[in-house]
Amino acid sequence: MIRLSNKDTGADIGEISEEELQILVAALEEEDSKDQNYWIDHATVDMIEIDHLNAGSLITVLRAAIGSGEGVEIQYVRTA
């Protein structure tokens, strides 16, 4: 599993699958090949939802992370 957290606060966002991580990585820009953090906003989540109809739980986790804010920087860590 993959654990997502808020990069600025360290707050836990939730878990996603390896498949969902691949959707996230494919949809977002990485600074380099070792990058494990992303800025997401509502427009980004909308784009992922349109392009990946099977990303339902990922969409739910990302929308919860953003909440009523403009966006959030997230990071991920692979867990056992």
CSV table of N, CA and C in Angstrom, one decimal:
chain,number,residue,atom,x,y,z
A,1,MET,N,0.8,-1.2,0.0
A,1,MET,CA,0.0,0.0,0.0
A,1,MET,C,0.9,1.3,0.0
A,2,ILE,N,0.2,2.4,-0.3
A,2,ILE,CA,0.9,3.6,-0.4
A,2,ILE,C,0.2,4.6,0.6
A,3,ARG,N,1.0,5.2,1.4
A,3,ARG,CA,0.5,6.1,2.4
A,3,ARG,C,0.7,7.6,1.9
A,4,LEU,N,-0.4,8.3,1.8
A,4,LEU,CA,-0.4,9.8,1.4
A,4,LEU,C,-0.4,10.6,2.7
A,5,SER,N,0.3,11.7,2.6
A,5,SER,CA,0.3,12.7,3.7
A,5,SER,C,0.4,14.1,3.2
A,6,ASN,N,0.0,15.1,4.0
A,6,ASN,CA,0.2,16.5,3.6
A,6,ASN,C,1.7,16.8,3.8
A,7,LYS,N,2.3,17.3,2.8
A,7,LYS,CA,3.7,17.6,2.9
A,7,LYS,C,4.1,18.7,3.9
A,8,ASP,N,3.2,19.7,4.0
A,8,ASP,CA,3.5,20.8,4.9
A,8,ASP,C,3.3,20.5,6.3
A,9,THR,N,2.2,19.7,6.6
A,9,THR,CA,1.9,19.5,8.0
A,9,THR,C,2.2,18.1,8.5
A,10,GLY,N,2.4,17.1,7.6
A,10,GLY,CA,2.7,15.7,7.9
A,10,GLY,C,1.4,15.0,8.2
A,11,ALA,N,0.3,15.6,8.2
A,11,ALA,CA,-1.0,15.0,8.5
A,11,ALA,C,-1.3,13.9,7.5
A,12,ASP,N,-1.8,12.7,8.1
A,12,ASP,CA,-2.1,11.6,7.3
A,12,ASP,C,-3.3,11.9,6.4
A,13,ILE,N,-3.2,11.5,5.1
A,13,ILE,CA,-4.4,11.7,4.2
A,13,ILE,C,-5.1,10.4,4.0
A,14,GLY,N,-4.4,9.3,3.8
A,14,GLY,CA,-5.0,8.1,3.6
A,14,GLY,C,-4.1,7.1,2.8
A,15,GLU,N,-4.6,5.9,2.5
A,15,GLU,CA,-3.9,4.9,1.8
A,15,GLU,C,-4.5,4.8,0.4
A,16,ILE,N,-3.6,4.5,-0.6
A,16,ILE,CA,-4.0,4.2,-1.9
A,16,ILE,C,-3.3,2.9,-2.4
A,17,SER,N,-3.8,2.3,-3.4
A,17,SER,CA,-3.1,1.1,-4.0
A,17,SER,C,-2.0,1.5,-4.9
A,18,GLU,N,-1.2,0.6,-5.3
A,18,GLU,CA,-0.1,0.8,-6.3
A,18,GLU,C,-0.7,1.2,-7.6
A,19,GLU,N,-1.8,0.6,-8.0
A,19,GLU,CA,-2.5,1.0,-9.2
A,19,GLU,C,-2.9,2.5,-9.2
A,20,GLU,N,-3.5,2.9,-8.0
A,20,GLU,CA,-3.9,4.3,-7.9
A,20,GLU,C,-2.7,5.3,-7.9
A,21,LEU,N,-1.6,4.8,-7.3
A,21,LEU,CA,-0.3,5.6,-7.4
A,21,LEU,C,0.1,5.8,-8.8
A,22,GLN,N,0.0,4.8,-9.6
A,22,GLN,CA,0.4,4.9,-11.0
A,22,GLN,C,-0.4,5.9,-11.7
A,23,ILE,N,-1.7,5.9,-11.4
A,23,ILE,CA,-2.6,6.9,-12.0
A,23,ILE,C,-2.2,8.3,-11.6
A,24,LEU,N,-1.9,8.5,-10.3
A,24,LEU,CA,-1.5,9.8,-9.8
A,24,LEU,C,-0.2,10.2,-10.5
A,25,VAL,N,0.8,9.4,-10.6
A,25,VAL,CA,2.1,9.7,-11.2
A,25,VAL,C,2.0,10.0,-12.6
A,26,ALA,N,1.1,9.3,-13.3
A,26,ALA,CA,0.9,9.5,-14.8
A,26,ALA,C,0.2,10.9,-15.0
A,27,ALA,N,-0.6,11.3,-14.1
A,27,ALA,CA,-1.4,12.5,-14.3
A,27,ALA,C,-0.7,13.8,-13.9
A,28,LEU,N,0.3,13.6,-13.0
A,28,LEU,CA,0.9,14.8,-12.4
A,28,LEU,C,2.4,14.9,-12.8
A,29,GLU,N,2.9,16.2,-12.8
A,29,GLU,CA,4.3,16.5,-13.2
A,29,GLU,C,5.2,16.2,-12.0
A,30,GLU,N,6.3,15.4,-12.3
A,30,GLU,CA,7.3,15.2,-11.4
A,30,GLU,C,8.5,16.1,-11.7
A,31,GLU,N,9.1,16.6,-10.6
A,31,GLU,CA,10.3,17.5,-10.8
A,31,GLU,C,11.5,16.6,-11.3
A,32,ASP,N,11.6,15.4,-10.8
A,32,ASP,CA,12.6,14.5,-11.2
A,32,ASP,C,12.1,13.1,-11.0
A,33,SER,N,12.9,12.1,-11.3
A,33,SER,CA,12.5,10.7,-11.2
A,33,SER,C,12.3,10.2,-9.8
A,34,LYS,N,12.9,10.9,-8.8
A,34,LYS,CA,12.8,10.5,-7.4
A,34,LYS,C,11.8,11.3,-6.7
A,35,ASP,N,11.0,12.2,-7.4
A,35,ASP,CA,10.0,13.0,-6.8
A,35,ASP,C,8.9,12.2,-6.2
A,36,GLN,N,8.5,12.5,-5.0
A,36,GLN,CA,7.4,11.8,-4.4
A,36,GLN,C,6.4,12.7,-3.7
A,37,ASN,N,6.4,14.0,-4.3
A,37,ASN,CA,5.4,14.9,-3.8
A,37,ASN,C,4.8,15.7,-5.0
A,38,TYR,N,3.5,16.0,-4.8
A,38,TYR,CA,2.7,16.7,-5.8
A,38,TYR,C,1.8,17.7,-5.3
A,39,TRP,N,1.6,18.8,-6.0
A,39,TRP,CA,0.6,19.8,-5.7
A,39,TRP,C,-0.7,19.4,-6.4
A,40,ILE,N,-1.8,19.3,-5.7
A,40,ILE,CA,-3.0,19.0,-6.3
A,40,ILE,C,-4.1,20.0,-5.9
A,41,ASP,N,-5.0,20.3,-6.8
A,41,ASP,CA,-6.1,21.2,-6.6
A,41,ASP,C,-7.3,20.6,-7.2
A,42,HIS,N,-8.5,21.2,-7.1
A,42,HIS,CA,-9.7,20.7,-7.5
A,42,HIS,C,-9.7,20.4,-9.0
A,43,ALA,N,-9.1,21.3,-9.8
A,43,ALA,CA,-9.0,21.1,-11.3
A,43,ALA,C,-8.2,19.8,-11.6
A,44,THR,N,-7.1,19.6,-10.9
A,44,THR,CA,-6.3,18.4,-11.1
A,44,THR,C,-7.1,17.1,-10.8
A,45,VAL,N,-7.8,17.1,-9.7
A,45,VAL,CA,-8.6,16.0,-9.3
A,45,VAL,C,-9.7,15.7,-10.3
A,46,ASP,N,-10.4,16.8,-10.8
A,46,ASP,CA,-11.4,16.7,-11.9
A,46,ASP,C,-10.8,16.0,-13.1
A,47,MET,N,-9.6,16.4,-13.5
A,47,MET,CA,-8.9,15.9,-14.7
A,47,MET,C,-8.6,14.4,-14.5
A,48,ILE,N,-8.1,14.0,-13.3
A,48,ILE,CA,-7.9,12.6,-13.0
A,48,ILE,C,-9.2,11.8,-13.1
A,49,GLU,N,-10.2,12.3,-12.5
A,49,GLU,CA,-11.5,11.7,-12.5
A,49,GLU,C,-12.1,11.4,-13.9
A,50,ILE,N,-11.9,12.4,-14.8
A,50,ILE,CA,-12.3,12.3,-16.2
A,50,ILE,C,-11.5,11.2,-17.0
A,51,ASP,N,-10.2,11.3,-16.8
A,51,ASP,CA,-9.3,10.4,-17.5
A,51,ASP,C,-9.2,9.0,-17.0
A,52,HIS,N,-9.6,8.8,-15.7
A,52,HIS,CA,-9.5,7.5,-15.1
A,52,HIS,C,-10.7,7.1,-14.3
A,53,LEU,N,-11.7,6.6,-15.0
A,53,LEU,CA,-13.0,6.3,-14.4
A,53,LEU,C,-12.9,5.3,-13.3
A,54,ASN,N,-11.8,4.5,-13.3
A,54,ASN,CA,-11.7,3.5,-12.2
A,54,ASN,C,-10.9,4.0,-11.0
A,55,ALA,N,-10.8,5.3,-10.9
A,55,ALA,CA,-10.0,5.9,-9.8
A,55,ALA,C,-10.8,6.4,-8.6
A,56,GLY,N,-12.0,5.8,-8.4
A,56,GLY,CA,-13.0,6.3,-7.4
A,56,GLY,C,-12.4,6.6,-6.1
A,57,SER,N,-11.7,5.6,-5.4
A,57,SER,CA,-11.3,5.8,-4.1
A,57,SER,C,-10.1,6.8,-4.0
A,58,LEU,N,-9.3,6.8,-5.1
A,58,LEU,CA,-8.2,7.8,-5.2
A,58,LEU,C,-8.8,9.2,-5.2
A,59,ILE,N,-9.9,9.4,-6.0
A,59,ILE,CA,-10.5,10.7,-6.1
A,59,ILE,C,-11.1,11.1,-4.7
A,60,THR,N,-11.7,10.2,-4.0
A,60,THR,CA,-12.3,10.5,-2.7
A,60,THR,C,-11.2,10.9,-1.7
A,61,VAL,N,-10.0,10.2,-1.7
A,61,VAL,CA,-8.9,10.6,-0.8
A,61,VAL,C,-8.4,12.0,-1.2
A,62,LEU,N,-8.2,12.3,-2.5
A,62,LEU,CA,-7.6,13.5,-2.9
A,62,LEU,C,-8.6,14.7,-2.6
A,63,ARG,N,-9.9,14.5,-2.8
A,63,ARG,CA,-10.8,15.6,-2.5
A,63,ARG,C,-10.9,15.9,-1.0
A,64,ALA,N,-10.8,14.8,-0.2
A,64,ALA,CA,-10.8,15.0,1.2
A,64,ALA,C,-9.5,15.8,1.7
A,65,ALA,N,-8.4,15.5,1.0
A,65,ALA,CA,-7.1,16.2,1.3
A,65,ALA,C,-7.2,17.7,1.0
A,66,ILE,N,-7.8,18.0,-0.1
A,66,ILE,CA,-8.0,19.4,-0.4
A,66,ILE,C,-9.0,20.1,0.4
A,67,GLY,N,-10.1,19.4,0.7
A,67,GLY,CA,-11.2,20.0,1.5
A,67,GLY,C,-11.7,21.3,0.8
A,68,SER,N,-11.9,22.3,1.6
A,68,SER,CA,-12.4,23.6,1.1
A,68,SER,C,-11.3,24.5,0.6
A,69,GLY,N,-10.0,24.1,0.7
A,69,GLY,CA,-8.9,24.9,0.4
A,69,GLY,C,-8.7,25.0,-1.2
A,70,GLU,N,-7.7,25.7,-1.6
A,70,GLU,CA,-7.4,25.9,-3.0
A,70,GLU,C,-6.6,24.7,-3.5
A,71,GLY,N,-5.8,24.1,-2.6
A,71,GLY,CA,-5.0,22.9,-3.0
A,71,GLY,C,-4.1,22.5,-1.9
A,72,VAL,N,-3.4,21.5,-2.1
A,72,VAL,CA,-2.5,20.9,-1.1
A,72,VAL,C,-1.3,20.2,-1.7
A,73,GLU,N,-0.2,20.3,-1.1
A,73,GLU,CA,1.0,19.5,-1.6
A,73,GLU,C,1.0,18.2,-0.8
A,74,ILE,N,0.9,17.1,-1.5
A,74,ILE,CA,0.9,15.8,-0.9
A,74,ILE,C,2.2,15.1,-1.2
A,75,GLN,N,2.5,14.1,-0.4
A,75,GLN,CA,3.7,13.2,-0.6
A,75,GLN,C,3.3,11.8,-0.3
A,76,TYR,N,4.0,10.8,-0.8
A,76,TYR,CA,3.7,9.4,-0.6
A,76,TYR,C,4.9,8.6,-0.1
A,77,VAL,N,4.6,7.6,0.6
A,77,VAL,CA,5.6,6.6,1.1
A,77,VAL,C,5.0,5.2,0.9
A,78,ARG,N,5.8,4.3,0.4
A,78,ARG,CA,5.3,2.9,0.3
A,78,ARG,C,5.4,2.3,1.7
A,79,THR,N,4.4,1.5,2.0
A,79,THR,CA,4.3,0.9,3.3
A,79,THR,C,4.4,-0.6,3.1
A,80,ALA,N,4.7,-1.4,4.1
A,80,ALA,CA,4.8,-2.9,4.0
A,80,ALA,C,3.4,-3.5,3.7
